[in-house]
PDB file of C-alpha atoms in Angstrom:
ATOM      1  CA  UNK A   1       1.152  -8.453   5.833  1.00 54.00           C
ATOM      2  CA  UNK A   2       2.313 -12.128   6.352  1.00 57.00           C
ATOM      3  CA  UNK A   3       4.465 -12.947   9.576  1.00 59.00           C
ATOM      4  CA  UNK A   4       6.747 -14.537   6.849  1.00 64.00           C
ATOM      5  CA  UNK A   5       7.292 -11.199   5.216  1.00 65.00           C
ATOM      6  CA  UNK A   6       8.094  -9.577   8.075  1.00 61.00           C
ATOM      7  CA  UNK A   7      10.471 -11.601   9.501  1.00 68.00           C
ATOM      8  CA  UNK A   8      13.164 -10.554   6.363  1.00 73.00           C
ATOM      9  CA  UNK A   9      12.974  -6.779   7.823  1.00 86.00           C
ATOM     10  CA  UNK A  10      13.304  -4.285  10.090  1.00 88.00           C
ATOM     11  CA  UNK A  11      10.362  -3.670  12.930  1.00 88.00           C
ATOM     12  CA  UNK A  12      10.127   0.232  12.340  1.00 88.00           C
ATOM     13  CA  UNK A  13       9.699  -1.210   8.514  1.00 92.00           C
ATOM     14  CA  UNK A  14       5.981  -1.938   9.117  1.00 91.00           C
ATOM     15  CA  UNK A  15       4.180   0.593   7.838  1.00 93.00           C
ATOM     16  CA  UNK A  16       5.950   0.529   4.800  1.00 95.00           C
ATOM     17  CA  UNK A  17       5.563  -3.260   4.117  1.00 94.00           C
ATOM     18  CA  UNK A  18       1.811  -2.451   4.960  1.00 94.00           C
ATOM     19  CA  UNK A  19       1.504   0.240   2.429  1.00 96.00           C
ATOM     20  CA  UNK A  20       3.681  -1.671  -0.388  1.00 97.00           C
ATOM     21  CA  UNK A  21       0.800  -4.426   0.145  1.00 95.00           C
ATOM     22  CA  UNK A  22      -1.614  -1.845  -0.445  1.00 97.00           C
ATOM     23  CA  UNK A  23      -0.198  -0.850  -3.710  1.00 97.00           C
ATOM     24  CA  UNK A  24      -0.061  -4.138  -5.071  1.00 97.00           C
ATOM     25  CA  UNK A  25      -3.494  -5.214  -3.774  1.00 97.00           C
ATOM     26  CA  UNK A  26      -4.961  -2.206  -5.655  1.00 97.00           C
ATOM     27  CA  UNK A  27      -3.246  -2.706  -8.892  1.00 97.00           C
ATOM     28  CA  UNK A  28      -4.890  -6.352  -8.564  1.00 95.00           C
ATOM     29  CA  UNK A  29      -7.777  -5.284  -7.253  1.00 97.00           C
ATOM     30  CA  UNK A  30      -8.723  -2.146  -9.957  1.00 97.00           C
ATOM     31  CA  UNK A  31      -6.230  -3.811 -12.240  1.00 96.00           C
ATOM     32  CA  UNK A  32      -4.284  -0.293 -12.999  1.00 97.00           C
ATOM     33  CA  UNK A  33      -0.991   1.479 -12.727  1.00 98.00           C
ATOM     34  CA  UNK A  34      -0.169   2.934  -9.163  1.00 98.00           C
ATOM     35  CA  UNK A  35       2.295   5.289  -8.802  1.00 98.00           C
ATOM     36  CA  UNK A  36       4.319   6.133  -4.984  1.00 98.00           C
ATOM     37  CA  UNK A  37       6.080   9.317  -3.901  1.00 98.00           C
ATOM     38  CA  UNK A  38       9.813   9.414  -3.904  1.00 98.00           C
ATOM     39  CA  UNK A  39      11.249   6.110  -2.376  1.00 97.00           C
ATOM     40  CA  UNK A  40      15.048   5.942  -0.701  1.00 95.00           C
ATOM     41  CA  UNK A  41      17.337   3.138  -1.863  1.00 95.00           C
ATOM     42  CA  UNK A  42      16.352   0.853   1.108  1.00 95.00           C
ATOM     43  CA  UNK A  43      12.861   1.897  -0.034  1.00 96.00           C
ATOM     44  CA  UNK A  44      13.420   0.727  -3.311  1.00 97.00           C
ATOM     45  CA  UNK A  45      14.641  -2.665  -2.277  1.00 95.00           C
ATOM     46  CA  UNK A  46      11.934  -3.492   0.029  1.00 96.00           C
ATOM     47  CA  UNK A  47       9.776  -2.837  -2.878  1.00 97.00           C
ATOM     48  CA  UNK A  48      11.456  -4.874  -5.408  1.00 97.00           C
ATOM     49  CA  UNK A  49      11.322  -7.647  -3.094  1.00 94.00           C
ATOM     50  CA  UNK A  50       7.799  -7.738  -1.596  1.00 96.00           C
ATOM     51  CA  UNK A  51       7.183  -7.103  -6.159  1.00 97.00           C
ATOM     52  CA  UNK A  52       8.499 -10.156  -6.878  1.00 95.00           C
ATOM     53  CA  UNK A  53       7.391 -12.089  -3.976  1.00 94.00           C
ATOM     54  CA  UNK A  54       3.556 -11.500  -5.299  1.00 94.00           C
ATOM     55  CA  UNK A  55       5.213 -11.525  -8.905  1.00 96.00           C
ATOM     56  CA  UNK A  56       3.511  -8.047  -9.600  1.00 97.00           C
ATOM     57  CA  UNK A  57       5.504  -5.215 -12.126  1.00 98.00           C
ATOM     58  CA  UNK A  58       6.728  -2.680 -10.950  1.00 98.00           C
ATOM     59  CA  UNK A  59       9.554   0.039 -12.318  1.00 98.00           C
ATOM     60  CA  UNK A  60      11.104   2.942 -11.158  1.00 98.00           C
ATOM     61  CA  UNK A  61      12.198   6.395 -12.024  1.00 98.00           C
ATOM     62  CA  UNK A  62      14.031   9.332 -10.358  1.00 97.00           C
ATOM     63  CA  UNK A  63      14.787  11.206 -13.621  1.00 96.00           C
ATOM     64  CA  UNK A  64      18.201  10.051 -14.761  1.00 94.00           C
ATOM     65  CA  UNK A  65      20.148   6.622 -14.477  1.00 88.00           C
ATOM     66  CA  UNK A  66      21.702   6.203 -10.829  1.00 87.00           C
ATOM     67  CA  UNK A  67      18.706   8.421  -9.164  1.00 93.00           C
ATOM     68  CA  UNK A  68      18.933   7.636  -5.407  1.00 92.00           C
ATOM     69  CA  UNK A  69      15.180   8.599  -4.843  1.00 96.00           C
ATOM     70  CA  UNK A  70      12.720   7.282  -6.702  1.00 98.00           C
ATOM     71  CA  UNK A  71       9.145   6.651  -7.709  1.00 98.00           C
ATOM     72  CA  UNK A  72       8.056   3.162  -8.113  1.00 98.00           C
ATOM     73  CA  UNK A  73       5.506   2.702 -10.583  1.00 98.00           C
ATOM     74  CA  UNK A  74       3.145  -0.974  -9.721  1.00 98.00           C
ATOM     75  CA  UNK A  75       1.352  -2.102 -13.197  1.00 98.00           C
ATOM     76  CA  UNK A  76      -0.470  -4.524 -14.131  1.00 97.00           C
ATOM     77  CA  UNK A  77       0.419  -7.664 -17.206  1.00 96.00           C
ATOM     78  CA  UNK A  78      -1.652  -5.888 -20.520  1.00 96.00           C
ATOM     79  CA  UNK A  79       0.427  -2.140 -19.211  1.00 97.00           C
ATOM     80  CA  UNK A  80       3.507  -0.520 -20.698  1.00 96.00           C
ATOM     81  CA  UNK A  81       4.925   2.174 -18.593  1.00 97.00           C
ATOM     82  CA  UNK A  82       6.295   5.098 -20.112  1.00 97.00           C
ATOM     83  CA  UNK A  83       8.465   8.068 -18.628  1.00 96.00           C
ATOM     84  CA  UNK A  84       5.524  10.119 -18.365  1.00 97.00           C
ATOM     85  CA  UNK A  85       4.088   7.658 -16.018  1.00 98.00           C
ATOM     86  CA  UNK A  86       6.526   8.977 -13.542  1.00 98.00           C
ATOM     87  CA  UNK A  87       4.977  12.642 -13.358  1.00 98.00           C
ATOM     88  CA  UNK A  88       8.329  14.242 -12.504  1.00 98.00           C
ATOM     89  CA  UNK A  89       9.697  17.747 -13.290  1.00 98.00           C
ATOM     90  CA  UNK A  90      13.058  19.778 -13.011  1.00 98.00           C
ATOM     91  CA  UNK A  91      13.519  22.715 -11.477  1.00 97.00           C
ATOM     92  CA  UNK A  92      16.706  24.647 -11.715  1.00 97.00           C
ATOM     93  CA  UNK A  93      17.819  26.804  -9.124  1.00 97.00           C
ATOM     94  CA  UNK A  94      18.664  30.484 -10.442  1.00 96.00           C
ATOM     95  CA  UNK A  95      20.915  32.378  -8.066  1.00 96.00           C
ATOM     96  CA  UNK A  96      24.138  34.215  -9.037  1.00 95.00           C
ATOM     97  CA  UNK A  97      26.304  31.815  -9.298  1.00 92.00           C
ATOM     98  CA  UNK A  98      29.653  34.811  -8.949  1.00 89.00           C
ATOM     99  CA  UNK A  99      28.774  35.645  -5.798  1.00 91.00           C
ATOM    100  CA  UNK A 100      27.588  33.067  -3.965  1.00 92.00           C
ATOM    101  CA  UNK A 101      27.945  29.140  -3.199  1.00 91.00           C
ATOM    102  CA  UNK A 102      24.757  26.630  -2.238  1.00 92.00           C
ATOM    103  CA  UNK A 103      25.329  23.573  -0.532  1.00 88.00           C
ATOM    104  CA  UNK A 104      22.441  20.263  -0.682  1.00 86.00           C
ATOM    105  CA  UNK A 105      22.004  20.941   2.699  1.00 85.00           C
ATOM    106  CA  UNK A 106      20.898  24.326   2.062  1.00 91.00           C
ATOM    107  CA  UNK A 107      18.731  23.672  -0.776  1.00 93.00           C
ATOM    108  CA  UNK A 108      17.275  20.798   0.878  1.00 90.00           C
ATOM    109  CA  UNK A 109      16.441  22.545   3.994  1.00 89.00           C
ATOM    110  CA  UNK A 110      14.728  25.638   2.241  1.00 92.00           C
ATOM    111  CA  UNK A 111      12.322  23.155   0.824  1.00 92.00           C
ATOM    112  CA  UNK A 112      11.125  21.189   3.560  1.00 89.00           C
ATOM    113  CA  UNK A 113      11.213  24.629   5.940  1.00 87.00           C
ATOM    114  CA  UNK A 114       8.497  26.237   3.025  1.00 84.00           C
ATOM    115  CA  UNK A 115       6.097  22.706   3.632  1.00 86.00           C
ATOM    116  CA  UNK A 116       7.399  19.964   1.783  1.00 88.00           C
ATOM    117  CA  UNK A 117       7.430  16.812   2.795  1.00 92.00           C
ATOM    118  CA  UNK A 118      10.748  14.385   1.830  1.00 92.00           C
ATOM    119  CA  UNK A 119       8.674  12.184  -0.579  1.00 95.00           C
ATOM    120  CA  UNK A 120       7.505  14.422  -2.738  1.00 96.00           C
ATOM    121  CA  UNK A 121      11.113  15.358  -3.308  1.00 96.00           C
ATOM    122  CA  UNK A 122      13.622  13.644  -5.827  1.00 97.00           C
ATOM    123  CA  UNK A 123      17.332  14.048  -6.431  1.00 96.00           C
ATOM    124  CA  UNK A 124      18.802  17.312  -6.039  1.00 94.00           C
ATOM    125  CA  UNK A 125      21.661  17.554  -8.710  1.00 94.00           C
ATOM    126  CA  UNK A 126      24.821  19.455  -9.076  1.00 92.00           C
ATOM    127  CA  UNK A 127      27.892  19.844 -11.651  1.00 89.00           C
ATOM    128  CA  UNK A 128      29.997  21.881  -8.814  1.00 86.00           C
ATOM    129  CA  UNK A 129      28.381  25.598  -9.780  1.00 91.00           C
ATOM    130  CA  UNK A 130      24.849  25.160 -11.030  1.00 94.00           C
ATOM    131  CA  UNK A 131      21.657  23.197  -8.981  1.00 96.00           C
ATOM    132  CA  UNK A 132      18.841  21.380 -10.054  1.00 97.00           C
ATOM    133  CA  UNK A 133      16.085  19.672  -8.285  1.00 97.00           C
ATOM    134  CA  UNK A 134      13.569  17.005  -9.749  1.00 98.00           C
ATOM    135  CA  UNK A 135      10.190  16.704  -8.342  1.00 97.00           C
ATOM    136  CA  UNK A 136       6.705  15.144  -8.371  1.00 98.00           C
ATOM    137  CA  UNK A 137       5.205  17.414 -11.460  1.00 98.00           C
ATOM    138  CA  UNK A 138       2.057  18.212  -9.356  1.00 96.00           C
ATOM    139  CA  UNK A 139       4.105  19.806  -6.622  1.00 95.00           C
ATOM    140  CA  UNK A 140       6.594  21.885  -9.168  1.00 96.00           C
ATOM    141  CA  UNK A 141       4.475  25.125  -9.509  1.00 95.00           C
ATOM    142  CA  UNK A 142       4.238  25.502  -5.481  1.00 94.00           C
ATOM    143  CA  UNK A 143       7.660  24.899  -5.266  1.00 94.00           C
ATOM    144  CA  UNK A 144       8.111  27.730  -7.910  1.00 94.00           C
ATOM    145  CA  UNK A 145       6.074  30.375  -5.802  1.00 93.00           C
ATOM    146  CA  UNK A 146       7.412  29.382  -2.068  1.00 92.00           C
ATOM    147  CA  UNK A 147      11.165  29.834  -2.966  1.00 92.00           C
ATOM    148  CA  UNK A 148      12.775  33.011  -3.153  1.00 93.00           C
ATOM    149  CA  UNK A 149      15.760  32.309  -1.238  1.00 93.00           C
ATOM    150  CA  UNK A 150      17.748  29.440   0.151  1.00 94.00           C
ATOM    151  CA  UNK A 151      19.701  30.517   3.245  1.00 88.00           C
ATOM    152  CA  UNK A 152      20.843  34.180   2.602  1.00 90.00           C
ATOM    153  CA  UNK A 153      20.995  33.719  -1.182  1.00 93.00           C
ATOM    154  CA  UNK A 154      18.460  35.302  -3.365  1.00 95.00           C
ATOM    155  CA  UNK A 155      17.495  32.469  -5.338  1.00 95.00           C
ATOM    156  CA  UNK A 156      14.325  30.793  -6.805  1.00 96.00           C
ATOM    157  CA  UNK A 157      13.339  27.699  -9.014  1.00 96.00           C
ATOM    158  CA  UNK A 158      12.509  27.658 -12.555  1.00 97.00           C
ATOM    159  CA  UNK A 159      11.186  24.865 -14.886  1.00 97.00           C
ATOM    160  CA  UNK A 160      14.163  23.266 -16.580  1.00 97.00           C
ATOM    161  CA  UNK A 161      13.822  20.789 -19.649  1.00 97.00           C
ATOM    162  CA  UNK A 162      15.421  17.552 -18.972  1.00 96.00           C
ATOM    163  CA  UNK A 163      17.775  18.267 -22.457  1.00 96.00           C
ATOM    164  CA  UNK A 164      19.120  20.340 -19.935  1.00 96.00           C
ATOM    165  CA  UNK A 165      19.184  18.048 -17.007  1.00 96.00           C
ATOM    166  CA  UNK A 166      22.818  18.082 -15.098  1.00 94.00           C
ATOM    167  CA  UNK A 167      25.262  14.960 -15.189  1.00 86.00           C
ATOM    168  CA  UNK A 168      25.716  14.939 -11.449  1.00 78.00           C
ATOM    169  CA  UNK A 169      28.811  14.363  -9.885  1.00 71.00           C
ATOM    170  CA  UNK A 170      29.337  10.881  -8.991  1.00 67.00           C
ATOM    171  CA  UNK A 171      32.594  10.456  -6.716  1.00 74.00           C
ATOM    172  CA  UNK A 172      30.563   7.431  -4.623  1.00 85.00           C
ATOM    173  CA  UNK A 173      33.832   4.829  -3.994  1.00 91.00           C
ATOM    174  CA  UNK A 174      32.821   1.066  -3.381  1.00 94.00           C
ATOM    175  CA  UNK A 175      35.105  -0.523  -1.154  1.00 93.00           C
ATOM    176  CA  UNK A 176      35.067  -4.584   0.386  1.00 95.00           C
ATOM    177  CA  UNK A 177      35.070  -4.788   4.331  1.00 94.00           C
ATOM    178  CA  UNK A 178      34.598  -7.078   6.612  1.00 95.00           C
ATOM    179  CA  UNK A 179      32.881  -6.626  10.030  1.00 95.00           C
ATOM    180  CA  UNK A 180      32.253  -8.014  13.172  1.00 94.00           C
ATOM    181  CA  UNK A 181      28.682  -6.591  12.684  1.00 95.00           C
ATOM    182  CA  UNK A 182      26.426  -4.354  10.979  1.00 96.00           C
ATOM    183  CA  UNK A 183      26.078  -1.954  13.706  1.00 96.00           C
ATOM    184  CA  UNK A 184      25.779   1.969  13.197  1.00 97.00           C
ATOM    185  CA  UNK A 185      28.347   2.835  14.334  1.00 97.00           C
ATOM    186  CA  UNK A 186      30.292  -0.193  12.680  1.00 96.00           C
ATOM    187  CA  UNK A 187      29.368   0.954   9.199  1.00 97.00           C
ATOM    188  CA  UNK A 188      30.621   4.682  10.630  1.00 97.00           C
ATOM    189  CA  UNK A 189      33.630   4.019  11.758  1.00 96.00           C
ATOM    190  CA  UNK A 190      34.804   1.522   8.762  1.00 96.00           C
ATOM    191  CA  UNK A 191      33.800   3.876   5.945  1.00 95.00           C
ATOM    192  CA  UNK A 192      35.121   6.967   7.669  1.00 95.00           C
ATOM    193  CA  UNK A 193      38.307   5.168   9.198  1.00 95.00           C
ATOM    194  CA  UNK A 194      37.287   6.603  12.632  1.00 95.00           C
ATOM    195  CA  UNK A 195      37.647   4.713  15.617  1.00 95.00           C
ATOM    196  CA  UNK A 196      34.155   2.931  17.306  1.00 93.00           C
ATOM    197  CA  UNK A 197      34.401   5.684  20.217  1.00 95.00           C
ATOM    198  CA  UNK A 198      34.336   8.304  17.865  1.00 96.00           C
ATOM    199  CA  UNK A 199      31.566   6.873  15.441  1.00 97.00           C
ATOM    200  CA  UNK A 200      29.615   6.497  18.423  1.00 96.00           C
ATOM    201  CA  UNK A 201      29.845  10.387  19.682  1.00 96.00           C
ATOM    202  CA  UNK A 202      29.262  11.281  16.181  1.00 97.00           C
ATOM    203  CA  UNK A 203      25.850   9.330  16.177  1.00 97.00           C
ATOM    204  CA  UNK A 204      24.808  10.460  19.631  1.00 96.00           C
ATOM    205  CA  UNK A 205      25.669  13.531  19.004  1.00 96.00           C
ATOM    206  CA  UNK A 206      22.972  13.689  16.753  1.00 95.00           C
ATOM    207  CA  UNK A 207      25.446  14.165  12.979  1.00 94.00           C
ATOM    208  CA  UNK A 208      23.970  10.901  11.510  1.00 95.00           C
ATOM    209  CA  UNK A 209      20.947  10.323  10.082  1.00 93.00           C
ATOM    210  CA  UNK A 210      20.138   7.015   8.271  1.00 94.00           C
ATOM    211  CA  UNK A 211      18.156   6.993   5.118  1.00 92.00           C
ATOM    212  CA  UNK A 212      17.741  10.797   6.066  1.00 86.00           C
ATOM    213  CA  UNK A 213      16.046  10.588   9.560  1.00 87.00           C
ATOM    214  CA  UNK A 214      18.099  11.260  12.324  1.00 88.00           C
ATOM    215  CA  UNK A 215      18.979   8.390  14.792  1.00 91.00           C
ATOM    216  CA  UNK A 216      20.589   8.288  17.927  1.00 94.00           C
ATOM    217  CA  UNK A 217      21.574   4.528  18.019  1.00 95.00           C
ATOM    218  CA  UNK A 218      24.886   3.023  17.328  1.00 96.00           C
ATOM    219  CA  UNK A 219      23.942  -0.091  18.025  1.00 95.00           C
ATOM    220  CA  UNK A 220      21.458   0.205  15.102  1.00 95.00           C
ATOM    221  CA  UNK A 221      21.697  -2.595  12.803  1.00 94.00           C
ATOM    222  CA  UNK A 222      22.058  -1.567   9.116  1.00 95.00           C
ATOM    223  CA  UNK A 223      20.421  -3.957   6.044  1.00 94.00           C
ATOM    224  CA  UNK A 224      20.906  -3.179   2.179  1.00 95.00           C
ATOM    225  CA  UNK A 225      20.758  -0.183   0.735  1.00 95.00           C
ATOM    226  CA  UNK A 226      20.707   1.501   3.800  1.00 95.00           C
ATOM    227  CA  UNK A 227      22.208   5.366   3.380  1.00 95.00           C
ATOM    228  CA  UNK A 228      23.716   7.024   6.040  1.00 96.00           C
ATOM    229  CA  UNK A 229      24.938  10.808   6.065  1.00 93.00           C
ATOM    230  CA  UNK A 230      27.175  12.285   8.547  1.00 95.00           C
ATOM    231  CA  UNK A 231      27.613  15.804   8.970  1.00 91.00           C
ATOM    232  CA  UNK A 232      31.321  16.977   7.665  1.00 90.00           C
ATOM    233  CA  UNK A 233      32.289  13.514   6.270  1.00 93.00           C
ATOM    234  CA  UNK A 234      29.775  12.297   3.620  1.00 90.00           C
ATOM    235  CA  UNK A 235      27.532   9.430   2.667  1.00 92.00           C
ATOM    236  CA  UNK A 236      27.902   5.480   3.309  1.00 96.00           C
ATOM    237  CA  UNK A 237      25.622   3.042   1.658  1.00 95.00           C
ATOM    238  CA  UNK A 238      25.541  -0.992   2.497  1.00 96.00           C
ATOM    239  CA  UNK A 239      25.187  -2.500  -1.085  1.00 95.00           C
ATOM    240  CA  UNK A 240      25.535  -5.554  -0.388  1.00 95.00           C
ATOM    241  CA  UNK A 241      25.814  -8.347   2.512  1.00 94.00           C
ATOM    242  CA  UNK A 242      27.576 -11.387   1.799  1.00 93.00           C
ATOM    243  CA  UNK A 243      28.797 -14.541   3.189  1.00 90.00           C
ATOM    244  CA  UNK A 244      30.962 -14.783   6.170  1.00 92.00           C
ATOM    245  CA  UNK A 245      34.713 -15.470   6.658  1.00 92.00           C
ATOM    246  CA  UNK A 246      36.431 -18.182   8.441  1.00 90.00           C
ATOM    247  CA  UNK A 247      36.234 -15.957  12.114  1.00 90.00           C
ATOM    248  CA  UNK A 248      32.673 -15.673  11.456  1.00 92.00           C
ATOM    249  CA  UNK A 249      33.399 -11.702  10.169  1.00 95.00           C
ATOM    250  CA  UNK A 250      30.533 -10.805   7.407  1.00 96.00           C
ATOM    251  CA  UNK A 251      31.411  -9.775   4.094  1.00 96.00           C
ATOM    252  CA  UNK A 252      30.216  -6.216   2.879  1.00 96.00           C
ATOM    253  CA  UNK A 253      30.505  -3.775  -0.019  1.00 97.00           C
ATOM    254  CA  UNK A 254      30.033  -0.371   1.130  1.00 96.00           C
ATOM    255  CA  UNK A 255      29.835   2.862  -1.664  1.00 94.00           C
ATOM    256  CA  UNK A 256      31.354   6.056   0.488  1.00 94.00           C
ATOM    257  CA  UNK A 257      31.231   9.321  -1.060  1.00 88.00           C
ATOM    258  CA  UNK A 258      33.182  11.590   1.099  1.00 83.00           C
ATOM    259  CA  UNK A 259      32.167  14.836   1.578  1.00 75.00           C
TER     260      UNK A 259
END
């Protein structure tokens, strides 16, 4: 990938930048659709702007309208993507719901412990009592026979029909800040109200993970669409990095969903 392209992003971005090229080159190249795994928000922004850059289509799905993850579907001028295109399924989680309480991290962590990989994963959606969790469709029927409980709760998947798909519960607050940087443990403290000390033993205590990998860094600097999670608080994500003030502080708007 060009130096110039680079340059706009993160190091340990790479890869990704690498394999977005590939994805475009090939939809040139065989002049096709190509369809990714499950991108993160920062994910999705990189890929949106490397898109336009080489002025190639691209859309994306996750299976209802503010989807955090997301597959990102390259295409080339004569093609008209459908929904279909996206290949994704819902699976509802059947457990009885009287006697027992799930939590994401639960559900989440039964899935990757029986062999899945993030990426092939999608949302996982609540209303408060009942769970769903969307998919790649080639992945749904192993899914269906590797889960038959999540934590000590005798549960398992199902196929759902996305009539039935769940209005999640969206309690994400934006906020305006400014900062003196876009550190870690910056971003921490301000959206929790902690102080910088205790941002910082949060993050080296290993309870935050950014864009769900965990990270021991508070002097990490965050970009856009960045999501970080910390354990018994909730979410942050940058979404968006403005201008700066008069004592040189930088304008953000952070979304916080608390936990």
């Amino acid at each position: 990938m060009d130096e110039n392209v680079l340059q706009h992003f993160r190091p340990d971005e790479a890869p990704l930048i690498d394999a977005i090229g590939g994805w475009i080159q090939q939809v040139q190249d065989e002049y096709r659709p190509v369809l990714t795994h499950f991108l993160n928000p920062r994910q999705v922004y990189i890929a949106t702007t490397l898109a336009q850059r080489a002025d190639q289509h691209v859309r994306f799905s996750g299976g209802h309208e503010h989807a955090e993850m997301q597959r990102a579907l390259f295409y080339p001028d004569y093609y008209e993507p459908t929904p279909q295109d996206f290949e994704l399924t819902v699976l509802k989680v059947d457990y009885p719901v009287k006697f027992a309480t799930l939590h994401h991290s639960q559900i989440l962590g039964t899935l990757l412990g029986a062999g899945i990989e993030r990426e092939i994963l999608g949302d996982i959606l609540t209303d408060g009592t009942n769970w769903q969790v969307i998919t790649e469709s080639g992945m749904a029927d192993y899914l269906v026979g590797q889960v038959d409980h999540i934590g000590r709760v005798k549960s398992r998947l199902q196929p759902d029909t996305w009539d039935d798909l769940l209005v999640p519960m969206n309690e994400w607050e934006t906020e305006g800040a400014t900062l003196s940087s876009l550190r870690l443990d910056n971003i921490v403290g301000t959206g929790f109200h902690l102080s910088r000390h205790r941002a910082k033993e949060l993050i080296e205590g290993g309870k935050v993970r950014l864009n769900w990998a965990e990270t021991l860094k508070p002097d990490f600097e965050l970009d856009v669409a960045d999501i970080v999670s910390v354990r018994g608080f909730g979410r942050i994500r940058l979404d968006e990095v403005g201008g700066r003030t008069k004592k040189e502080k930088i304008r953000v708007t952070l979304a916080v969903l608390q936990k």
